[in-house]
Amino acid sequence: MSNHLFDAIRKGVQPEAPFIETKAGQTWSYGDMLSLSARLANTLVGLDVIPGDRVAVQVEKSPEALMLYLACVRAGAVYLPLNTAYTLTELDYFIGDAEPRLVVCSPKSREGLEPIAAAHDARVETLDDKGGGSLMEAAAGAPTEFTDIARGPDDLAAILYTSGTTGRSKGAMLTHDNLLSNALTLREYWRFARNDRLIHALPIFHTHGLFVASNVTLISGASMYFLPKFDAEEALDLMATSTVMMGVPTFYVRLVQSPRLTREATARMRLFISGSAPLLAETHRQFQAMTGQAILERYGMTETNMNTSNPYDGERIAGTVGFPLPGVSLRVTDPESGAAIADGDTGMIEVKGPNVFNGYWRMPEKTRAEFRDDGFFITGDLGRIDERGYVHIVGRGKDLVISGGYNVYPKEVETEIDQIEGVEESAVIGVPHPDLGEGVTAVVVRKPQAAVDERAILLHLEPRLARYKQPKRILFLDELPRNTMGKVQKNILRQTYENLYRP
Ligand code: MLC
Ligand code: AMP
C-alpha cells in the first residue's frame, strides 16, 4: 500500500523547482521539501510516534512548520495544528481530548506546556520561527530519505478543532482522501500549474492556509511566498512577481484602502481568491473598479474542506459563493426536518462528497447529530440556490461570529463571562466591523448592586480565551431582550448596536 496523500504530492516533484521563498529571501526547493520532511519523519519515528498517533503543534508560521505537517503525513501520524493565540487553559483541553504522543511548541511556551503534556503522557519538543528548537536539533542528523508509512484513503491525516455551538470544541477528523480529493479538485478548478506563485499570508493552523493554500500549491508543483502575517503593502510589493493570492475578506478590505492597488500593480496576477467569511459585495466591486479583476469567492468549512466556488471562466458574482465543486453534492433543506424545500427558497445548506470529514474525534453522538441518514452533513449555514445555480449564503443557523476569518462561538465567551462575580448573564454577538467583518461584542447584565466593569471582565478573560475571541467592546444593559419563550433575542441586540464600530 502507498501513502495516499504524500504519494500524490511526490508524484510530480521536480527537485530543482522552487517551493517556498520567505520574506528574508530564503528559498526551499521541492528537493529541500523532500529531504527536510524525511528528516523530520525519521525524527518522529525516533520519538516513538507510531501510525495513528496525534502530533499536536502550536508554533509560529515557518517553512519548517509546514515540513513538520508533511513529516506527520509521511510517518502516518495525525497532524493536529493549534492556533498560536490559544491560552494554556484552552490548550489543556485540546491536549487532554486528543491525547497526542508529541506536542511541538515554540520555545517560549515550553515551560507552560510541560505540565499539561506530562499530565497526558505527551512529550514536548520545540520549533521556533527561525527553524531552530529541540525538534530541529534532533532532525539535523537524521537521514534525508524516509520510507513513507503506508496509509490508505480513509486513514486520518489531521484533526482540526472547531468549536461546537454547545459545549467544548470538537476535533474534526480529516482523512488522506478528504485532503487529497479537495486539493486535486481545486487545482483543476482554479487552473493551478507549476509556474504559479502564491502569496501565502494566512496562518497555517486552519483549513484555509494549511490545506487550501499549501496542499493546492504542493499538488501543483507551484511555489509560494510564505509570509508570517498579512501586510497589505507587502502583498502589493509581491504582486509584481506572483500570480495568485488567497485571503480572508479582511485582506481585501485592507488592500482597497491602498492607493497603490491599481491595474498596473496587479497586472501579473491571474487570480484573487477570498473565503472563510462573507466578502462584502461592496469590497468586491471596489476591488474590481481599482484592478479590473473580479475576486473569486469560495465557501468551505473545517469539516468539509471546500464546497463551492465561483467559476474561473464564467461570471464571478459578488455576494455569492458560486457553484458546488465537482464531486460535491449540495442541497438546501428545511432546517428543522431536513425535508426538501422549493427551489430558490432559503434553508439549511447540506453537503456530501469525498471532501466531507470522517466525524468528530471520540464524539460519535455529536457526529450522528450533524449528519442526515443519507450521509449529508448539516453545515449550519443558511442559504439558497438561485435560478442560475449560484449558491448564496444568507445567514447562519449556528450561533457563530466570524472575526477576521476566525470563528468565535458566543457560547464559549458567555460561559466565561457568566462565571464572573457580579455578572447576572451575558449575550455575545457579532456586530458589523469595518476591518474584521464582525466584531465580537458582549452585552452584560450585572447583578443588583454589582460594580463589575469592562476592565474587570477583560482581565478575567485574558488568561482564559484567545485574544481574537475576547470582545472588542463590552456593553451593559439592565436586562436582555427575550421572546415569549424566554430566549434571548440576539437579532434585536445586533440591530441596536449595528453602528457600534462604524467609523
Ligand atoms: C488579530 N486580532 C484579532 C484578529 N486577528 N482580533 C479579532 N479577530 C481577528 N481575526 C487581534 C490581535 O490579537 C491583536 O490584539 C490585534 O487584533 C492586532 O493583531 P495583529 O496581529 O496586528 O492583527 P493582524 O495581523 O492584522 O490580523 C488580522 C488578520 C488575521 C485578519 C489578518 O486575523 C488573519 O490572518 N486572519 C485569517 C484567519 C484564517 O486564516 N481563517 C481561516 C479559517 S479556515 P491586541 O489587543 O493584542 O492588539 C475556515 C474555512 C474556510 O474558515 O472556509 O476557509
Ligand atoms: P470554520 O469552522 O472555521 O471552518 O468556518 C466555516 C464557516 O465559515 C462556514 O460554516 C461559514 O459559516 C463560513 N464561511 C466560509 N467561507 C465563507 C464564505 N465565502 N461566505 C460566507 N461564509 C463563509
Coordinates of C-alpha atoms and ligand atoms in Angstrom, one line a residue:
M1 CA 0.0 0.0 0.0
S2 CA 1.1 3.5 -0.6
N3 CA 0.8 6.8 1.3
H4 CA -2.3 8.2 -0.2
L5 CA -1.7 11.9 0.2
F6 CA 2.0 12.1 0.1
D7 CA 2.4 9.8 -3.0
A8 CA 0.2 12.3 -4.9
I9 CA 2.4 15.2 -3.7
R10 CA 5.6 13.4 -4.6
K11 CA 4.4 12.2 -8.0
G12 CA 5.1 15.4 -10.0
V13 CA 8.0 16.7 -7.9
Q14 CA 10.8 18.3 -9.8
P15 CA 13.5 18.5 -7.1
E16 CA 15.1 21.7 -8.5
A17 CA 11.9 23.6 -8.7
P18 CA 11.2 26.4 -6.2
F19 CA 8.7 25.6 -3.5
I20 CA 9.0 28.4 -0.8
E21 CA 10.5 31.8 -0.6
T22 CA 10.4 33.8 2.6
K23 CA 10.3 37.5 3.3
A24 CA 14.0 37.4 4.1
G25 CA 14.7 35.8 0.6
Q26 CA 15.5 32.3 1.9
T27 CA 14.4 29.6 -0.5
W28 CA 13.4 26.0 -0.3
S29 CA 13.2 23.8 -3.4
Y30 CA 11.0 20.8 -3.8
G31 CA 14.1 18.7 -3.2
D32 CA 14.6 20.5 0.1
M33 CA 10.9 19.8 0.9
L34 CA 11.5 16.0 0.4
S35 CA 14.7 15.9 2.4
L36 CA 13.6 18.1 5.3
S37 CA 10.2 16.3 5.7
A38 CA 12.1 13.0 5.5
R39 CA 14.5 14.1 8.3
L40 CA 11.5 15.2 10.4
A41 CA 9.6 12.0 9.7
N42 CA 12.7 10.0 10.8
T43 CA 12.8 12.1 13.9
L44 CA 9.2 11.5 14.7
V45 CA 9.7 7.7 14.4
G46 CA 12.7 8.1 16.7
L47 CA 10.5 9.8 19.2
D48 CA 8.2 6.7 19.2
V49 CA 5.4 8.3 17.1
I50 CA 3.6 5.4 15.6
P51 CA 0.9 5.5 12.8
G52 CA -2.3 7.0 14.1
D53 CA -0.6 8.9 16.9
R54 CA -1.6 12.5 17.2
V55 CA 1.2 15.2 16.9
A56 CA -0.1 18.5 18.4
V57 CA 1.7 21.5 17.0
Q58 CA 1.4 25.1 18.3
V59 CA 4.3 27.1 16.6
E60 CA 4.8 30.3 14.7
K61 CA 4.5 30.0 10.9
S62 CA 7.7 29.0 9.2
P63 CA 8.7 26.7 6.3
E64 CA 9.9 24.2 8.9
A65 CA 6.4 24.1 10.5
L66 CA 4.9 23.2 7.1
M67 CA 7.6 20.5 6.6
L68 CA 6.5 19.1 10.0
Y69 CA 3.0 18.7 8.7
L70 CA 4.3 16.8 5.7
A71 CA 6.5 14.7 8.0
C72 CA 3.5 13.7 10.0
V73 CA 1.6 12.7 6.8
R74 CA 4.7 10.7 5.7
A75 CA 5.1 9.0 9.1
G76 CA 1.4 8.1 9.2
A77 CA 0.8 10.4 12.2
V78 CA -2.3 12.6 12.7
Y79 CA -1.3 16.3 12.5
L80 CA -3.1 18.5 15.0
P81 CA -2.4 22.2 14.4
L82 CA -3.3 24.7 17.1
N83 CA -3.9 28.4 16.8
T84 CA -0.9 30.3 18.3
A85 CA -3.4 32.6 20.1
Y86 CA -4.7 29.7 22.3
T87 CA -4.1 30.2 26.0
L88 CA -2.8 27.4 28.3
T89 CA -6.4 26.9 29.6
E90 CA -7.5 26.2 26.0
L91 CA -4.5 24.0 25.2
D92 CA -5.1 21.9 28.3
Y93 CA -8.5 20.9 26.8
F94 CA -7.2 20.1 23.4
I95 CA -4.3 18.0 24.7
G96 CA -6.5 16.2 27.2
D97 CA -9.0 15.4 24.4
A98 CA -6.7 14.5 21.6
E99 CA -4.1 12.7 23.7
P100 CA -1.1 13.4 21.4
R101 CA 2.1 11.4 21.7
L102 CA 4.1 14.5 21.0
V103 CA 3.5 18.2 21.5
V104 CA 5.6 20.6 19.4
C105 CA 5.6 24.2 20.6
S106 CA 7.5 27.5 20.5
P107 CA 10.5 27.5 23.0
K108 CA 8.7 30.4 24.9
S109 CA 5.7 28.1 25.5
R110 CA 7.6 25.1 26.7
E111 CA 7.6 25.8 30.4
G112 CA 3.8 26.4 30.4
L113 CA 3.0 23.4 28.3
E114 CA 5.3 20.8 30.0
P115 CA 3.0 20.1 33.0
I116 CA -0.1 19.9 30.7
A117 CA 1.7 17.5 28.4
A118 CA 3.1 15.5 31.3
A119 CA -0.4 15.0 32.7
H120 CA -1.4 13.4 29.5
D121 CA 1.7 11.4 28.9
A122 CA 2.8 13.5 25.9
R123 CA 6.4 14.5 25.2
V124 CA 7.3 18.2 24.4
E125 CA 9.7 19.3 21.7
T126 CA 10.2 22.8 20.3
L127 CA 10.4 24.6 17.0
D128 CA 10.9 28.3 16.7
D129 CA 10.1 30.7 13.8
K130 CA 13.7 30.6 12.5
G131 CA 13.8 26.8 12.1
G132 CA 15.6 26.2 15.4
G133 CA 14.5 24.4 18.6
S134 CA 14.9 20.9 20.0
L135 CA 13.0 19.1 17.3
M136 CA 15.1 20.7 14.6
E137 CA 18.3 19.8 16.5
A138 CA 17.2 16.2 16.7
A139 CA 16.4 16.3 12.9
A140 CA 19.7 17.8 11.9
G141 CA 21.5 14.5 11.9
A142 CA 18.6 12.3 10.7
P143 CA 18.6 10.6 7.3
T144 CA 17.3 12.6 4.3
E145 CA 15.4 9.6 3.0
F146 CA 12.3 8.1 4.6
T147 CA 10.2 5.2 3.5
D148 CA 6.7 6.6 3.8
I149 CA 4.4 4.7 6.0
A150 CA 1.5 3.1 4.2
R151 CA -1.8 5.0 4.6
G152 CA -5.0 4.4 2.7
P153 CA -7.6 6.9 1.6
D154 CA -9.7 6.6 4.8
D155 CA -6.8 6.9 7.3
L156 CA -6.6 10.1 9.3
A157 CA -4.2 12.7 8.2
A158 CA -5.2 15.5 10.5
I159 CA -7.5 16.6 13.3
L160 CA -8.6 20.3 13.4
Y161 CA -10.5 21.5 16.4
T162 CA -13.6 23.6 15.7
S163 CA -15.8 25.0 18.4
G164 CA -19.2 23.5 18.8
T165 CA -22.3 25.6 19.2
T166 CA -22.8 23.9 22.6
G167 CA -20.1 22.5 24.9
R168 CA -16.4 22.3 24.0
S169 CA -14.5 22.3 20.8
K170 CA -14.7 19.1 18.7
G171 CA -11.9 17.6 16.7
A172 CA -12.8 17.2 13.0
M173 CA -11.2 14.1 11.7
L174 CA -9.9 14.6 8.2
T175 CA -8.7 11.6 6.1
H176 CA -6.0 11.4 3.5
D177 CA -8.6 11.4 0.8
N178 CA -10.6 14.3 2.2
L179 CA -7.5 16.4 1.8
L180 CA -6.2 14.9 -1.5
S181 CA -9.6 14.9 -3.3
N182 CA -10.2 18.5 -2.4
A183 CA -6.7 19.6 -3.4
L184 CA -7.0 17.9 -6.8
T185 CA -10.4 19.4 -7.4
L186 CA -9.2 22.9 -6.6
R187 CA -6.1 22.5 -8.7
E188 CA -8.3 21.9 -11.8
Y189 CA -11.0 24.4 -10.9
W190 CA -8.6 27.2 -10.3
R191 CA -6.1 26.1 -13.0
F192 CA -3.1 25.9 -10.8
A193 CA 0.2 25.0 -12.6
R194 CA 3.9 24.8 -11.9
N195 CA 4.5 28.4 -12.9
D196 CA 2.1 29.7 -10.3
R197 CA 3.4 31.7 -7.4
L198 CA 1.0 32.2 -4.5
I199 CA 1.2 35.0 -1.9
H200 CA 0.7 32.9 1.3
A201 CA 0.0 35.3 4.2
L202 CA -2.6 33.2 6.0
P203 CA -1.9 31.3 9.2
I204 CA -1.2 27.5 8.7
F205 CA -3.2 26.2 11.6
H206 CA -6.5 26.3 9.8
T207 CA -8.0 24.8 6.7
H208 CA -7.6 27.9 4.6
G209 CA -3.8 28.4 5.0
L210 CA -2.9 24.7 5.6
F211 CA -5.0 22.7 3.2
V212 CA -6.4 25.1 0.6
A213 CA -3.3 27.2 0.1
S214 CA -0.5 24.8 0.9
N215 CA -1.9 21.5 -0.4
V216 CA -3.0 23.1 -3.7
T217 CA 0.4 24.6 -4.2
L218 CA 2.1 21.3 -3.4
I219 CA -0.1 19.2 -5.6
S220 CA 0.5 21.6 -8.5
G221 CA 4.3 21.8 -8.0
A222 CA 3.8 25.5 -7.8
S223 CA 5.6 27.9 -5.4
M224 CA 4.7 30.4 -2.8
Y225 CA 5.9 33.5 -0.9
F226 CA 5.5 32.4 2.7
L227 CA 4.8 35.4 5.0
P228 CA 4.4 35.3 8.7
K229 CA 1.3 37.5 8.6
F230 CA -0.7 39.7 6.2
D231 CA 0.5 43.2 5.4
A232 CA -1.3 45.0 2.5
E233 CA 1.8 47.0 1.4
E234 CA 4.0 43.9 1.4
A235 CA 1.4 41.9 -0.6
L236 CA 1.3 44.8 -3.1
D237 CA 5.1 44.6 -3.4
L238 CA 5.0 40.9 -4.1
M239 CA 2.2 41.1 -6.7
A240 CA 4.8 42.0 -9.3
T241 CA 6.3 38.5 -9.1
S242 CA 3.3 36.4 -8.1
T243 CA 0.2 35.0 -9.9
V244 CA -2.3 34.2 -7.2
M245 CA -3.4 35.4 -3.7
M246 CA -5.7 33.7 -1.3
G247 CA -7.1 35.5 1.7
V248 CA -9.9 36.2 4.1
P249 CA -12.1 39.2 3.3
T250 CA -10.1 41.4 5.7
F251 CA -7.1 41.1 3.3
Y252 CA -9.2 42.7 0.5
V253 CA -10.8 45.3 2.8
R254 CA -7.3 46.4 3.6
L255 CA -6.0 46.2 0.1
V256 CA -8.7 48.5 -1.4
Q257 CA -7.6 51.2 1.1
S258 CA -4.2 51.4 -0.5
P259 CA -3.9 53.9 -3.4
R260 CA -1.2 51.5 -4.7
L261 CA -3.8 48.9 -5.7
T262 CA -4.1 49.5 -9.4
R263 CA -4.5 47.7 -12.7
E264 CA -0.7 48.0 -13.2
A265 CA 0.2 46.7 -9.8
T266 CA -2.0 43.6 -10.3
A267 CA -1.3 43.1 -14.0
R268 CA 0.8 39.9 -13.4
M269 CA -1.8 38.4 -11.0
R270 CA -4.2 35.9 -12.6
L271 CA -6.4 35.1 -9.6
F272 CA -7.5 36.6 -6.3
I273 CA -9.4 34.2 -4.1
S274 CA -11.5 35.0 -0.9
G275 CA -13.1 32.8 1.6
S276 CA -13.6 31.8 5.3
A277 CA -16.1 34.6 5.8
P278 CA -18.5 36.6 3.6
L279 CA -16.9 39.1 1.3
L280 CA -19.0 42.3 1.1
A281 CA -20.3 42.9 -2.4
E282 CA -19.0 46.5 -1.9
T283 CA -15.4 45.2 -1.4
H284 CA -15.8 43.0 -4.5
R285 CA -16.9 46.0 -6.6
Q286 CA -14.3 48.4 -5.2
F287 CA -11.5 45.8 -5.9
Q288 CA -12.8 45.3 -9.4
A289 CA -13.0 49.0 -10.1
M290 CA -9.4 49.5 -8.9
T291 CA -7.8 46.5 -10.6
G292 CA -10.2 45.3 -13.4
Q293 CA -10.1 41.8 -11.7
A294 CA -13.1 40.1 -10.1
I295 CA -12.3 38.4 -6.7
L296 CA -13.2 34.7 -6.8
E297 CA -15.2 33.8 -3.7
R298 CA -15.5 30.3 -2.5
Y299 CA -17.1 28.6 0.5
G300 CA -15.8 26.0 2.9
M301 CA -15.6 24.7 6.4
T302 CA -13.1 22.9 8.6
E303 CA -15.3 19.8 8.5
T304 CA -15.8 19.8 4.7
N305 CA -12.8 21.5 3.1
M306 CA -14.1 23.5 0.1
N307 CA -17.7 23.0 -1.0
T308 CA -18.4 25.7 -3.6
S309 CA -16.5 28.2 -5.8
N310 CA -17.3 30.9 -8.2
P311 CA -16.2 29.9 -11.7
Y312 CA -12.7 30.5 -13.1
D313 CA -14.0 31.4 -16.6
G314 CA -17.7 32.3 -16.0
E315 CA -19.1 35.2 -14.1
R316 CA -17.9 35.7 -10.5
I317 CA -20.9 37.2 -8.8
A318 CA -20.4 39.4 -5.8
G319 CA -22.3 38.2 -2.8
T320 CA -22.5 34.6 -4.0
V321 CA -20.1 31.6 -3.3
G322 CA -20.6 30.1 -6.8
F323 CA -21.3 26.5 -7.7
P324 CA -20.8 23.2 -5.9
L325 CA -17.4 21.9 -6.8
P326 CA -17.2 18.8 -9.0
G327 CA -17.9 15.7 -6.8
V328 CA -19.6 17.7 -4.1
S329 CA -23.4 17.3 -3.7
L330 CA -25.1 20.4 -2.2
R331 CA -28.7 20.8 -1.3
V332 CA -30.8 23.2 0.7
T333 CA -33.4 21.8 3.1
D334 CA -35.9 22.7 5.8
P335 CA -33.6 23.4 8.8
E336 CA -35.7 21.5 11.3
S337 CA -36.8 18.4 9.4
G338 CA -34.3 18.2 6.7
A339 CA -37.1 17.8 4.2
A340 CA -36.8 19.2 0.6
I341 CA -37.9 22.8 0.1
A342 CA -38.9 24.6 -3.1
D343 CA -36.2 25.6 -5.5
G344 CA -34.8 29.0 -4.7
D345 CA -36.1 29.1 -1.1
T346 CA -33.8 29.7 1.8
G347 CA -32.9 26.8 4.1
M348 CA -30.1 24.7 5.6
I349 CA -27.1 24.0 3.4
E350 CA -26.2 20.3 3.4
V351 CA -23.2 18.7 1.6
K352 CA -21.9 15.3 0.8
G353 CA -18.8 14.2 -1.1
P354 CA -15.2 12.9 -0.7
N355 CA -14.3 16.3 0.9
V356 CA -16.6 15.7 3.9
F357 CA -14.8 14.7 7.1
N358 CA -15.0 11.4 9.0
G359 CA -16.7 12.6 12.1
Y360 CA -15.7 14.3 15.4
W361 CA -12.9 12.7 17.4
R362 CA -14.3 10.4 20.0
M363 CA -17.8 12.0 19.8
P364 CA -20.0 9.5 17.9
E365 CA -23.2 11.1 19.1
K366 CA -22.2 14.6 18.1
T367 CA -21.2 13.2 14.7
R368 CA -24.5 11.4 14.2
A369 CA -26.4 14.6 15.1
E370 CA -24.7 16.6 12.4
F371 CA -25.4 14.1 9.5
R372 CA -28.7 13.2 7.9
D373 CA -29.4 9.5 7.5
D374 CA -28.4 9.6 3.8
G375 CA -25.0 10.9 4.6
F376 CA -25.4 14.6 4.0
F377 CA -23.6 16.9 6.5
I378 CA -25.6 19.7 8.1
T379 CA -23.4 22.8 7.7
G380 CA -25.3 25.2 10.0
D381 CA -25.1 27.7 7.2
L382 CA -28.4 29.1 5.7
G383 CA -28.5 29.7 2.0
R384 CA -30.3 29.4 -1.3
I385 CA -29.5 28.4 -4.8
D386 CA -30.6 30.9 -7.4
E387 CA -32.0 30.2 -10.9
R388 CA -28.5 30.1 -12.4
G389 CA -27.3 27.6 -9.8
Y390 CA -25.2 30.1 -7.8
V391 CA -25.2 29.4 -4.0
H392 CA -25.9 32.4 -1.8
I393 CA -25.1 32.2 1.9
V394 CA -27.8 34.3 3.6
G395 CA -27.1 33.7 7.3
R396 CA -26.1 31.1 9.9
G397 CA -28.3 28.7 11.7
K398 CA -25.5 28.3 14.2
D399 CA -24.7 31.0 16.7
L400 CA -21.3 31.9 15.4
V401 CA -19.3 35.1 15.0
I402 CA -16.6 35.3 12.3
S403 CA -14.0 37.9 13.1
G404 CA -11.2 38.4 10.5
G405 CA -11.8 34.8 9.3
Y406 CA -11.6 33.3 12.8
N407 CA -14.7 31.6 14.3
V408 CA -15.8 32.6 17.7
Y409 CA -18.6 30.7 19.4
P410 CA -20.6 33.1 21.6
K411 CA -21.5 30.3 24.0
E412 CA -17.8 29.8 24.9
V413 CA -17.3 33.5 25.6
E414 CA -20.7 33.8 27.5
T415 CA -19.8 30.8 29.7
E416 CA -16.6 32.6 30.8
I417 CA -18.2 35.9 31.4
D418 CA -21.1 34.4 33.3
Q419 CA -18.7 32.9 35.9
I420 CA -17.5 36.4 36.9
E421 CA -18.7 37.6 40.3
G422 CA -21.3 40.3 39.8
V423 CA -22.4 39.2 36.4
E424 CA -26.0 38.0 36.1
E425 CA -25.9 37.0 32.5
S426 CA -24.4 37.9 29.1
A427 CA -25.1 37.7 25.4
V428 CA -22.2 37.7 22.9
I429 CA -23.0 38.9 19.4
G430 CA -21.2 39.8 16.1
V431 CA -21.6 43.4 15.1
P432 CA -20.5 44.7 11.7
H433 CA -16.9 45.8 11.8
P434 CA -15.2 47.7 9.0
D435 CA -12.0 45.7 9.2
L436 CA -12.8 42.3 10.7
G437 CA -16.3 41.8 9.1
E438 CA -17.8 41.2 12.5
G439 CA -16.5 42.4 15.9
V440 CA -17.1 40.2 18.9
T441 CA -19.3 42.2 21.3
A442 CA -20.6 41.3 24.7
V443 CA -23.8 42.6 26.3
V444 CA -23.7 42.1 30.0
V445 CA -26.4 42.3 32.8
R446 CA -24.9 43.0 36.3
K447 CA -26.4 41.5 39.5
P448 CA -28.1 44.1 41.6
Q449 CA -25.6 46.5 43.2
A450 CA -22.7 44.8 41.5
A451 CA -20.0 47.1 40.2
V452 CA -18.2 44.8 37.7
D453 CA -17.0 46.9 34.8
E454 CA -15.5 46.3 31.3
R455 CA -11.9 46.2 32.6
A456 CA -12.7 43.6 35.2
I457 CA -14.4 41.4 32.6
L458 CA -11.5 41.7 30.1
L459 CA -9.0 40.9 32.8
H460 CA -10.9 37.8 33.7
L461 CA -11.0 36.7 30.0
E462 CA -7.3 37.4 29.2
P463 CA -5.8 34.1 30.5
R464 CA -8.8 32.0 29.5
L465 CA -9.6 32.9 25.9
A466 CA -7.5 33.5 22.8
R467 CA -7.2 37.2 22.0
Y468 CA -9.4 37.1 18.9
K469 CA -12.3 35.7 21.0
Q470 CA -12.1 38.5 23.5
P471 CA -14.9 41.1 23.0
K472 CA -13.7 44.3 21.3
R473 CA -16.4 46.1 23.3
I474 CA -18.5 45.2 26.4
L475 CA -21.8 47.0 26.9
F476 CA -24.1 46.9 29.9
L477 CA -27.9 46.6 29.9
D478 CA -30.4 46.3 32.8
E479 CA -31.9 43.2 31.0
L480 CA -31.5 41.3 27.8
P481 CA -34.4 41.3 25.3
R482 CA -36.2 38.0 25.3
N483 CA -39.1 36.5 23.3
T484 CA -42.1 34.9 24.8
M485 CA -40.3 31.6 25.1
G486 CA -37.6 33.3 27.2
K487 CA -34.9 33.0 24.5
V488 CA -32.5 36.0 24.2
Q489 CA -33.2 37.9 21.0
K490 CA -29.8 38.4 19.7
N491 CA -31.2 39.8 16.5
I492 CA -32.5 42.8 18.5
L493 CA -29.1 43.3 20.1
R494 CA -27.4 43.1 16.7
Q495 CA -29.8 45.8 15.4
T496 CA -29.4 48.0 18.4
Y497 CA -25.6 48.0 18.1
E498 CA -25.2 47.8 14.3
N499 CA -23.4 51.1 14.2
L500 CA -21.1 50.5 17.1
Y501 CA -17.9 50.1 15.1
R502 CA -18.9 52.5 12.2
P503 CA -16.1 55.0 11.8
Ligands
MLC1 C1 -5.8 39.5 15.3 N1 -6.6 40.1 16.2 C2 -7.8 39.8 16.0 C3 -7.8 39.1 14.8 N2 -6.6 38.9 14.4 N3 -8.9 40.2 16.7 C4 -10.1 39.7 16.2 N4 -10.2 39.0 15.1 C5 -9.1 38.6 14.4 N5 -9.2 37.9 13.3 C6 -6.1 40.9 17.4 C7 -4.8 40.6 17.9 O1 -4.9 39.7 19.0 C8 -4.3 42.0 18.4 O2 -4.9 42.3 19.6 C9 -4.8 42.9 17.3 O3 -6.0 42.2 16.8 C10 -3.9 43.2 16.2 O4 -3.2 42.0 15.9 P1 -2.4 41.7 14.5 O5 -1.7 40.5 14.7 O6 -1.7 43.0 14.1 O7 -3.6 41.5 13.5 P2 -3.4 41.2 12.0 O8 -2.2 40.6 11.7 O9 -3.8 42.5 11.3 O10 -4.6 40.1 11.8 C11 -5.8 40.3 11.3 C12 -6.0 39.2 10.2 C13 -5.7 37.8 10.8 C14 -7.4 39.3 9.7 C15 -5.0 39.5 9.0 O11 -6.6 37.6 11.9 C16 -5.8 36.7 9.9 O12 -4.8 36.4 9.2 N6 -6.9 36.0 9.8 C17 -7.1 34.8 9.0 C18 -7.8 33.8 9.7 C19 -7.9 32.5 8.9 O13 -7.0 32.0 8.3 N7 -9.1 31.9 8.9 C20 -9.3 30.7 8.1 C21 -10.1 29.7 9.0 S1 -10.4 28.2 8.0 P3 -4.2 43.2 20.7 O14 -5.4 43.6 21.5 O15 -3.2 42.4 21.3 O16 -3.6 44.4 19.9 C22 -12.1 28.4 7.5 C23 -12.6 27.5 6.5 C24 -12.6 28.2 5.2 O17 -12.7 29.3 8.0 O18 -13.6 28.3 4.5 O19 -11.6 28.7 4.8
AMP2 P1 -14.6 27.1 10.1 O1 -15.4 26.3 11.1 O2 -13.5 27.9 10.7 O3 -14.0 26.2 9.1 O4 -15.6 28.1 9.4 C1 -16.5 27.7 8.5 C2 -17.6 28.7 8.3 O5 -17.1 29.9 7.7 C3 -18.7 28.2 7.4 O6 -19.6 27.3 8.0 C4 -19.3 29.5 7.0 O7 -20.2 30.0 8.0 C5 -18.1 30.5 7.0 N1 -17.7 30.7 5.6 C6 -16.6 30.1 5.0 N2 -16.5 30.7 3.7 C7 -17.5 31.6 3.6 C8 -17.9 32.5 2.5 N3 -17.3 32.6 1.4 N4 -19.0 33.2 2.8 C9 -19.7 33.2 3.9 N5 -19.3 32.4 4.9 C10 -18.2 31.6 4.8

